[in-house]
Tab-separated table of C-alpha atoms and ligand atoms in Angstrom:
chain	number	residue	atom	x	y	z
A	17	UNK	CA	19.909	-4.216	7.457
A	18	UNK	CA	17.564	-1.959	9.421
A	19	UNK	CA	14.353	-1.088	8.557
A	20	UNK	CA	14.417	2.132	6.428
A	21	UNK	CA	12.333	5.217	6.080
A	22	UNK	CA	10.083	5.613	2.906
A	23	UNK	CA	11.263	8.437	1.908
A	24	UNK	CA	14.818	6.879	1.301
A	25	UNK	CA	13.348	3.974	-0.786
A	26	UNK	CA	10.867	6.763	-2.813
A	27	UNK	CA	13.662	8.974	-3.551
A	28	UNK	CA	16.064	6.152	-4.976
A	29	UNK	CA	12.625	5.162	-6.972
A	30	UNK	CA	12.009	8.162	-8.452
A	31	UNK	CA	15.818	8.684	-9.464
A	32	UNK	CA	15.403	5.741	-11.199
A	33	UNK	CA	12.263	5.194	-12.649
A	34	UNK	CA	10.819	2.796	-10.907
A	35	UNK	CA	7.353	2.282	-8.617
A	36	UNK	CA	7.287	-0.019	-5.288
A	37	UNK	CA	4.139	-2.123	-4.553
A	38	UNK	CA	2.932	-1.155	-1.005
A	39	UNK	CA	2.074	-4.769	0.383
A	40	UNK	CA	-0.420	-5.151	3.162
A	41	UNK	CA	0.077	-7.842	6.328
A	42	UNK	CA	-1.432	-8.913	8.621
A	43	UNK	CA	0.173	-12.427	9.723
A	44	UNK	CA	3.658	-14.033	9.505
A	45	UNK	CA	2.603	-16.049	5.912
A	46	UNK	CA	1.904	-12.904	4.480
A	47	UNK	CA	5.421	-10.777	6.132
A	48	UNK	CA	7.263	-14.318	4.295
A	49	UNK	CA	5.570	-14.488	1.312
A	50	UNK	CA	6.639	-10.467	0.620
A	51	UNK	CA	10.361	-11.428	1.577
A	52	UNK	CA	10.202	-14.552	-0.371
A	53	UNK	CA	9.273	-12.425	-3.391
A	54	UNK	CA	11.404	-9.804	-2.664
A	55	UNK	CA	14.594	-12.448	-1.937
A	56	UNK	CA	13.808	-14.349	-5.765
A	57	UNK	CA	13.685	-10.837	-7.800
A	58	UNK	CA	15.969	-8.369	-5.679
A	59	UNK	CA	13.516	-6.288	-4.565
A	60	UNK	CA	12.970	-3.361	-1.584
A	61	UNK	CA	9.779	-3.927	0.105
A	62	UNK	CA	7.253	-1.502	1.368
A	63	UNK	CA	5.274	-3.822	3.998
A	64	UNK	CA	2.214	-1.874	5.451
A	65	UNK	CA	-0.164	-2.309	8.400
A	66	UNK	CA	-3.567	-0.878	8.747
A	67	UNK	CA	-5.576	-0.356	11.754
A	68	UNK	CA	-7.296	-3.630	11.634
A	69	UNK	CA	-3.659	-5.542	11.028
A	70	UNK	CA	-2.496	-4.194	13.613
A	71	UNK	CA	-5.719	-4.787	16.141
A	72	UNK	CA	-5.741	-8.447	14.519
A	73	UNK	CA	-1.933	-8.974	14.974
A	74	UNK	CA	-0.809	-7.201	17.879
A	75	UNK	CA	2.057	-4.651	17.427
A	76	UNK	CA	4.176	-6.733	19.521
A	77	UNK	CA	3.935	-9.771	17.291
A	78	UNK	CA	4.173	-7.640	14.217
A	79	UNK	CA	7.469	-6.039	15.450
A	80	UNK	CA	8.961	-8.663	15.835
A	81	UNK	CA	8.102	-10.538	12.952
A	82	UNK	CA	9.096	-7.541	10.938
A	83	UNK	CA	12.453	-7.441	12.943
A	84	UNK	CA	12.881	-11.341	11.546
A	85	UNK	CA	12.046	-10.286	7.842
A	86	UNK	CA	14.896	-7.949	8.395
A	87	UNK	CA	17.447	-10.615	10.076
A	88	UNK	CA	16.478	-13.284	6.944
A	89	UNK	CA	16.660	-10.554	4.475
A	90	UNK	CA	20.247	-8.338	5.319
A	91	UNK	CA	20.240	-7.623	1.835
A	92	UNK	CA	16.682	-6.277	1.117
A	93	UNK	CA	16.014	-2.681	2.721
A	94	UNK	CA	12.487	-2.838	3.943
A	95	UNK	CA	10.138	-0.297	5.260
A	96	UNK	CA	7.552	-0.523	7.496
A	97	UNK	CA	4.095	1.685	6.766
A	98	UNK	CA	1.185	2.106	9.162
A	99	UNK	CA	-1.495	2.203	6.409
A	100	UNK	CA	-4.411	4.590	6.790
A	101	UNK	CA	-4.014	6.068	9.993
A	102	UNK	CA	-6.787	7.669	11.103
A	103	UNK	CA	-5.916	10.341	13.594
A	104	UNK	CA	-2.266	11.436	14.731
A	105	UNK	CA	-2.611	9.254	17.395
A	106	UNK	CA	-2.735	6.177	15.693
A	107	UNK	CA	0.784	7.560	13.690
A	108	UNK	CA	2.313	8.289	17.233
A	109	UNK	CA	1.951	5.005	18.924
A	110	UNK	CA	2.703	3.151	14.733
A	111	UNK	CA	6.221	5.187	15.214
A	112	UNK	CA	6.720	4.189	18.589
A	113	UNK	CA	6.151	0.312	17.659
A	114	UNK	CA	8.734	0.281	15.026
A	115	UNK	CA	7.535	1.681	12.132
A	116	UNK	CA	9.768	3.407	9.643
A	117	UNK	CA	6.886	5.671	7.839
A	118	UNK	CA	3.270	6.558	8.781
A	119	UNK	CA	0.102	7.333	6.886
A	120	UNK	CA	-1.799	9.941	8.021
A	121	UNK	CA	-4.992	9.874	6.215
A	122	UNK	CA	-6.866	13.395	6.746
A	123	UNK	CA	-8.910	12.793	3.700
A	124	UNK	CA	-11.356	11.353	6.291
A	125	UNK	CA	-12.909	12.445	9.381
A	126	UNK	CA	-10.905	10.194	12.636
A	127	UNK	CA	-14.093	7.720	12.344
A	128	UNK	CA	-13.195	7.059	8.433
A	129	UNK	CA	-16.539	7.816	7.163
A	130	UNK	CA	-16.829	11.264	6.379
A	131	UNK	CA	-14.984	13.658	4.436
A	132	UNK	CA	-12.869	16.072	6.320
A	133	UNK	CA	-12.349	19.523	5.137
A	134	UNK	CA	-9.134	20.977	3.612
A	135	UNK	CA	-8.258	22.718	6.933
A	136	UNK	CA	-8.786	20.115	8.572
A	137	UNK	CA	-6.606	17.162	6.595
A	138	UNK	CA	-3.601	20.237	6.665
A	139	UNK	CA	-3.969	20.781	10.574
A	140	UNK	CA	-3.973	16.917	10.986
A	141	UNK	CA	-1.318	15.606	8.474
A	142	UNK	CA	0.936	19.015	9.702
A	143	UNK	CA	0.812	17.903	12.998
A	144	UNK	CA	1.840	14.204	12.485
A	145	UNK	CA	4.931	15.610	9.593
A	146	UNK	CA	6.244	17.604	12.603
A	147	UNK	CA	6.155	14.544	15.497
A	148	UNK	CA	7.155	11.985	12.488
A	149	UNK	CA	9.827	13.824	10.924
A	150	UNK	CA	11.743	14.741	14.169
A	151	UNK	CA	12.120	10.931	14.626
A	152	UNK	CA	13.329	10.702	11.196
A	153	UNK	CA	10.100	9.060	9.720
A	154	UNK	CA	8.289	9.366	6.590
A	155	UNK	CA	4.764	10.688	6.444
A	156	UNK	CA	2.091	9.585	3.602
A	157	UNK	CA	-1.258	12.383	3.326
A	158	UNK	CA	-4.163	11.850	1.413
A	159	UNK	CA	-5.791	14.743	-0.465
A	160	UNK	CA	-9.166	13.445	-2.073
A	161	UNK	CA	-11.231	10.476	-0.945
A	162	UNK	CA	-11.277	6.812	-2.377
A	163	UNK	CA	-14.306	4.927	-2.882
A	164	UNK	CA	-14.924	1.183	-1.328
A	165	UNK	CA	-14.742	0.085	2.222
A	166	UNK	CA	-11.859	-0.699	4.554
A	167	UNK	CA	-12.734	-1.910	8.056
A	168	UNK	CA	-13.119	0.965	9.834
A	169	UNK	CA	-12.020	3.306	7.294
A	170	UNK	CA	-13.379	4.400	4.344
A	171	UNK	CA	-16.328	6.472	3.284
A	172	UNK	CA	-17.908	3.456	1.598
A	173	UNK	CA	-18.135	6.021	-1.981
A	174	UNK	CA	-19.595	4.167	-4.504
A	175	UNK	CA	-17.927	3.855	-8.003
A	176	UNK	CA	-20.304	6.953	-9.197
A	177	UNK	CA	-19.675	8.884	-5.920
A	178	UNK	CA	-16.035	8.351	-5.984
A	179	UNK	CA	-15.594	10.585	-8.853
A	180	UNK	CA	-17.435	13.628	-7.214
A	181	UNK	CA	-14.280	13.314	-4.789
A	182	UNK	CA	-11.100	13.031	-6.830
A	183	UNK	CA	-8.071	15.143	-6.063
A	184	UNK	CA	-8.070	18.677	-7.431
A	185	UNK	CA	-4.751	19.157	-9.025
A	186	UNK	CA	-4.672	22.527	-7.898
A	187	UNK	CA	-5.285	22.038	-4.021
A	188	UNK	CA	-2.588	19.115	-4.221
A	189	UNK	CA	-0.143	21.448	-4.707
A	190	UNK	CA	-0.996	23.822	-1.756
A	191	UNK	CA	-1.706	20.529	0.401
A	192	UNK	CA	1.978	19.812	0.080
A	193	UNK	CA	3.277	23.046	-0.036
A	194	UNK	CA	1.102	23.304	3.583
A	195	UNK	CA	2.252	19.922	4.921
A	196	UNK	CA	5.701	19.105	4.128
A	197	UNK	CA	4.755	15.662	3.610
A	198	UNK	CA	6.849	12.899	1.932
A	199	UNK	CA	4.031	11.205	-0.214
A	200	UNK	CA	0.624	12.184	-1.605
A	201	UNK	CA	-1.837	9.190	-1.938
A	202	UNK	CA	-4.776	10.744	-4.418
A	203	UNK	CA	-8.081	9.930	-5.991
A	204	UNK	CA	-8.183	9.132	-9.239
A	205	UNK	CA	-11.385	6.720	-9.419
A	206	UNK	CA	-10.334	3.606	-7.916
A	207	UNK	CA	-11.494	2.126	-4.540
A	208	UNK	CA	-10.722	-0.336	-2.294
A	209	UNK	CA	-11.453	-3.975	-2.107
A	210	UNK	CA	-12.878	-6.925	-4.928
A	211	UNK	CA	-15.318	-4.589	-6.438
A	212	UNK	CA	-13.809	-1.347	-8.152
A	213	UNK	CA	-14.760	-1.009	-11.771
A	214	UNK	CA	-17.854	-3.098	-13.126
A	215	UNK	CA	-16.325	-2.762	-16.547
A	216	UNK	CA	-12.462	-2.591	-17.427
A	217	UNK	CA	-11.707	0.811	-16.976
A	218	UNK	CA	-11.318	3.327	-19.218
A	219	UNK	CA	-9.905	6.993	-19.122
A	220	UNK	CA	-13.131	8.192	-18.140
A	221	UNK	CA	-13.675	6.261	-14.668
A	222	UNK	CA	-9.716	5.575	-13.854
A	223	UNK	CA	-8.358	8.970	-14.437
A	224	UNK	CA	-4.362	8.438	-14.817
A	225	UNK	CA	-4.621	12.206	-16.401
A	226	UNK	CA	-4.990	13.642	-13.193
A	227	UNK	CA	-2.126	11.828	-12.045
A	228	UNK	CA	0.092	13.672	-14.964
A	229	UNK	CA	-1.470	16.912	-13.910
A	230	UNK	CA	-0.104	16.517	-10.485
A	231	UNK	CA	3.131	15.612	-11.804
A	232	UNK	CA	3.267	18.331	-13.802
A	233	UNK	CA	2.503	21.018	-10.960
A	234	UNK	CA	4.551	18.821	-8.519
A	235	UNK	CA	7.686	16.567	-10.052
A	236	UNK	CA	9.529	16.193	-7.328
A	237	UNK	CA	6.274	15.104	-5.466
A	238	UNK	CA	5.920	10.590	-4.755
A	239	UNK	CA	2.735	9.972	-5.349
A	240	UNK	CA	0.799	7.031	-4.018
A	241	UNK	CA	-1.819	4.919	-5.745
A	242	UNK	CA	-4.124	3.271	-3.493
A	243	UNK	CA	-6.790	0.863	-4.333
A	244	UNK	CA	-4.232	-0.255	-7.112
A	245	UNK	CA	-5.045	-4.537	-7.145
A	246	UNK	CA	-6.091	-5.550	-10.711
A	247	UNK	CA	-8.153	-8.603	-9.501
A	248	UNK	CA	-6.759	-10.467	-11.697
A	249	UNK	CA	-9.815	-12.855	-13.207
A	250	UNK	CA	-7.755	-16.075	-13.281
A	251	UNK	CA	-7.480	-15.732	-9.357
A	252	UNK	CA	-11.177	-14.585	-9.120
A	253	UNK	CA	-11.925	-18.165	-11.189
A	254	UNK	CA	-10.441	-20.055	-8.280
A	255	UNK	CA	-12.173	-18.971	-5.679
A	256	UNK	CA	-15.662	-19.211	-7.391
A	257	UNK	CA	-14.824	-22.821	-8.721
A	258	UNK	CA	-14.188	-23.838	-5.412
A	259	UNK	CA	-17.265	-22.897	-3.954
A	260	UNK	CA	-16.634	-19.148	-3.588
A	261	UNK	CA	-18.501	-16.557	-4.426
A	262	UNK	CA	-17.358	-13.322	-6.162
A	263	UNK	CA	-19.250	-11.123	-8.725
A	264	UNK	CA	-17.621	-10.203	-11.733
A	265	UNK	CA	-15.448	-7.006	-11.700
A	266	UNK	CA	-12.570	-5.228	-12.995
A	267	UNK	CA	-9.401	-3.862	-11.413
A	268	UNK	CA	-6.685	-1.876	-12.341
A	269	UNK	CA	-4.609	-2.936	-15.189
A	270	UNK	CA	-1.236	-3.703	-14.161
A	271	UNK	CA	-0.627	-1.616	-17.474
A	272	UNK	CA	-2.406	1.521	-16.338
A	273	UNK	CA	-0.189	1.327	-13.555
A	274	UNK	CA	2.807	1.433	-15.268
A	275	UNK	CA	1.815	4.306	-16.867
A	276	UNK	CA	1.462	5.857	-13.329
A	277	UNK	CA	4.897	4.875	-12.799
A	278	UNK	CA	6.238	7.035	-15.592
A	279	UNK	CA	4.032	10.303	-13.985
A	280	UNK	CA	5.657	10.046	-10.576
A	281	UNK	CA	3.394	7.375	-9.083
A	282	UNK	CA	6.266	5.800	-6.616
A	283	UNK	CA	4.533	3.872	-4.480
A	284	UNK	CA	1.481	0.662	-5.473
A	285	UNK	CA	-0.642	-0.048	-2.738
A	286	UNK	CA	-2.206	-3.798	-3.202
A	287	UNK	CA	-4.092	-5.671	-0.656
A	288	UNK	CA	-6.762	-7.249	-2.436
A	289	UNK	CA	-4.900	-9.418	-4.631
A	290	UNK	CA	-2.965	-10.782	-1.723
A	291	UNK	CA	-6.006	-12.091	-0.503
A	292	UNK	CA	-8.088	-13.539	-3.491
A	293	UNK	CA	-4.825	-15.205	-4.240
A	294	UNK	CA	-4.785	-16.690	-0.735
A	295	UNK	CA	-8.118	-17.740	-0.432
A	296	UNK	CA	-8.122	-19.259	-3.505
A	297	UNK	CA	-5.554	-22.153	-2.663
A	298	UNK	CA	-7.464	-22.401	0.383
A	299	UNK	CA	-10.689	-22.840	-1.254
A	300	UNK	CA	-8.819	-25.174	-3.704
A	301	UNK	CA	-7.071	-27.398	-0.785
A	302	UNK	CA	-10.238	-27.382	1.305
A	303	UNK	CA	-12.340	-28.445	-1.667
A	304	UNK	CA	-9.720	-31.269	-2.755
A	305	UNK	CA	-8.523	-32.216	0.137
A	306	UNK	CA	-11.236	-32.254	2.648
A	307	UNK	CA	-9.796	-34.594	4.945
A	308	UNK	CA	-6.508	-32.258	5.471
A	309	UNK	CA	-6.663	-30.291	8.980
A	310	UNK	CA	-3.139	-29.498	9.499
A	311	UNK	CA	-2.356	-25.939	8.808
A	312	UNK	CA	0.668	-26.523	7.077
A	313	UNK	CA	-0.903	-27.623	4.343
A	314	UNK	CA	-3.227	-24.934	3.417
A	315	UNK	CA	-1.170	-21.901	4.706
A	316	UNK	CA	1.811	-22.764	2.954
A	317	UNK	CA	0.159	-22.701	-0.491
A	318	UNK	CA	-1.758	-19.797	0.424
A	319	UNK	CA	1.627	-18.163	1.182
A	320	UNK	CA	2.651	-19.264	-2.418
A	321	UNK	CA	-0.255	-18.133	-4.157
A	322	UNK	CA	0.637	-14.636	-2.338
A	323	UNK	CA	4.311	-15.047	-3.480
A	324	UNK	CA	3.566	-15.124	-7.081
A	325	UNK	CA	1.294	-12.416	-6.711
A	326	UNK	CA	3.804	-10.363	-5.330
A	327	UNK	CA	6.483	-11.405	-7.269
A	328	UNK	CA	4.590	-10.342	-10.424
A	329	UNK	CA	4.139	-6.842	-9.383
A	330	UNK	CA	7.717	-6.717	-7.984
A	331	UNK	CA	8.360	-6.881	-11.991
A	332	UNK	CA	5.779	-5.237	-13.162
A	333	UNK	CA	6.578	-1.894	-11.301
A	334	UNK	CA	9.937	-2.150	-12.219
A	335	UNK	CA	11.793	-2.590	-8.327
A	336	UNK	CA	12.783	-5.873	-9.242
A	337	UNK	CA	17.101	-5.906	-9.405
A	338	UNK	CA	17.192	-3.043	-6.995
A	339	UNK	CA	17.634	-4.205	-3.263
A	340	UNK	CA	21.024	-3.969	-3.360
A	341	UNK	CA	21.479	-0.278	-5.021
A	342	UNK	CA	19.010	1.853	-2.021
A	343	UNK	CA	20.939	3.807	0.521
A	344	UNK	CA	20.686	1.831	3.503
A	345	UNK	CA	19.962	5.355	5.164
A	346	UNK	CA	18.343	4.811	9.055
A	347	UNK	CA	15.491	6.887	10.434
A	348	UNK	CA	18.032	8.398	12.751
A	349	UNK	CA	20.027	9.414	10.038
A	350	UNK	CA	17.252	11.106	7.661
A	351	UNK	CA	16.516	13.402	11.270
A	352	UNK	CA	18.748	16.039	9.961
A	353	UNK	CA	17.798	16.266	6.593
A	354	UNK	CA	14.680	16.517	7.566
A	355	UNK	CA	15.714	19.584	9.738
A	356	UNK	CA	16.944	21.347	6.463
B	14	G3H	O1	-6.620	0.059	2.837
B	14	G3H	C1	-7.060	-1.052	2.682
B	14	G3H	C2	-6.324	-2.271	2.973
B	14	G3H	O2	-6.794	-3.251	2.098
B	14	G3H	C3	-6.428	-2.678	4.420
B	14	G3H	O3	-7.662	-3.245	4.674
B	14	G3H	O4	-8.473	-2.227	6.807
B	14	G3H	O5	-9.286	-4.481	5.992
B	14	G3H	O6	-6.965	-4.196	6.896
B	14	G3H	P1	-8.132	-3.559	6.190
B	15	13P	P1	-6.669	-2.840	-2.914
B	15	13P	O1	-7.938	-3.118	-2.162
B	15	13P	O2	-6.940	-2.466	-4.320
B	15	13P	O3	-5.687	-3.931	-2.799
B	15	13P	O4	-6.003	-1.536	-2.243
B	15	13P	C1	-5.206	-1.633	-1.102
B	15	13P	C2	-4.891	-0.301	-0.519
B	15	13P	O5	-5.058	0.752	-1.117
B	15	13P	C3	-4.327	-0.298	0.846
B	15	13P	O6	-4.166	0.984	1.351
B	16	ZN	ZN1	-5.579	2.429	0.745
């Protein structure tokens, strides 16, 4: 099957019920432990790329390895997301390497440390809907800013400071209505990375009633949650018993998410989990093993650890059973409804 748009996968989604974890990359154990997961429950993937994957990986290697996912896998539609592009640029030359949908994050100036303005995020995110869609491919926007750190993108908002920038219900509605884009990532208090809440979260700091007053104004609008890993403690135990070193902190409850799903959250982005799991059976092997120095050995139960991870959410959000059932629509074909 060929790679599909994510608007294809997000409208299935939504006429179902269901959310789709947005899983970041940025080697081949991480593209197979995704598939693997998404091969035991029956899942459609969303498999995304930042900036730094892609710098890290190359795009060449990451087509291709993508393109392989997709031989393996003829029965799982997959699509392929730049995450968190930073100017329109960086959406062009993600389209022209393959991938089937785009993030264009306006939220943020092009260096990813300040806060754009409105007009700013529309002229950007407009521009990259009108080169995206007449290829066929899906465009993510962000209206609001997240807290935490990515490499090179991310306003580094601290838990405090990343409620003074939370998405205004109200301007969501005229950023879509003034983009025509196919998903709306927003704010609602989380951040990215191992440190987002420093208790579990309540109503107050993770604000899942802003997400139902989007809805509300906008039903027929996908929204994204980013920053969405619930650092799960057991995983966090792992790497500190083997000699890591990560101070306590709370995530997003898988539960809280699941409420999202039900108020038109359609698509779960988690990174962080991906990697504590990893680095924990690394840690673990290292630590038990330390003789071992063949790869093999510790990469293949790091891509495990990331399997179950995976795997879990796969349920959890409810894709799980539904690889087979999504319109195995291409880019090329979604060209014309996009002209309409
Ligand atoms: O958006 C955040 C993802 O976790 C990607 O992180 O920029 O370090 O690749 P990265
Ligand atoms: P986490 O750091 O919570 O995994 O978030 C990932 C993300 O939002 C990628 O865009
Ligand atoms: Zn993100």
């Amino acid at each position: 099957m060929p790679l599909i748009p994510l608007r294809t996968l997000l409208d299935h989604a939504a006429e179902n019920d269901y959310g789709v974890a947005a899983l970041n990359v940025n080697n081949m154990e991480q593209i197979q432990a995704i598939m693997e997961a998404a091969a035991e429950t029956d899942s459609p993937v969303i498999i995304q790329a930042s900036r730094g994957a892609r710098t890290y990986t190359n795009d060449n290697y990451l087509r291709h390895l993508m393109l392989a996912a997709a031989e393996l896998n003829p029965n799982i539609p997959i699509v392929m997301h730049q995450d968190h592009g930073n100017s329109p640029a960086t959406c062009l030359s993600a389209i022209e390497n393959g991938f089937t949908s785009v993030m264009m994050d306006g939220s943020l100036d092009e260096a990813g440390k300040t806060p754009n303005s409105y007009e700013q995020n529309v002229k950007v995110t407009k521009e990259v809907v009108v080169a995206a869609h007449a290829k066929g491919v899906s465009v993510e926007g962000e209206i609001g800013c997240l807290g935490g750190i990515e490499d090179g993108h991310g306003a580094g908002l601290s838990e405090d400071e990343a409620q003074e920038h939370l998405t205004d219900p109200a301007q969501a509605e005229q950023f879509v209505a003034d983009t025509g884009l196919d998903a709306l990532a927003v704010a609602i208090g989380t951040s990215h990375g191992a440190y987002k809440f420093a208790k579990k979260p309540t109503g107050d700091v993770l604000r899942m009633d802003v997400i139902e007053d989007i809805h509300k104004r906008l039903p027929n609008c996908h929204i994204v949650m980013h920053g969405s890993s619930s650092l799960p403690q057991e995983l966090r135990d792992i790497i500190n018993e083997f000699g890591g070193d990560l101070k306590p902190a709370y995530g997003v409850p898988v539960e809280e998410i699941q409420r999202g799903i039900k108020y038109g959250v359609r698509k779960v982005n988690v990174d962080t989990d991906s990697r504590l799991a990893m680095t924990g059976a690394i840690r673990k092997i290292f630590v038990q093993k330390p003789s071992e120095f063949d790869p093999r050995k510790y990469l293949g139960p790091a891509r495990d650890a990331m399997k179950e991870v995976c795997k879990a959410r796969m349920i959890a959000f409810g894709q799980a059973g539904w690889a087979g059932k999504v319109p195995t629509t291409t880019c090329k074909q979604l060209i014309d409804f996009y002209k309409k």
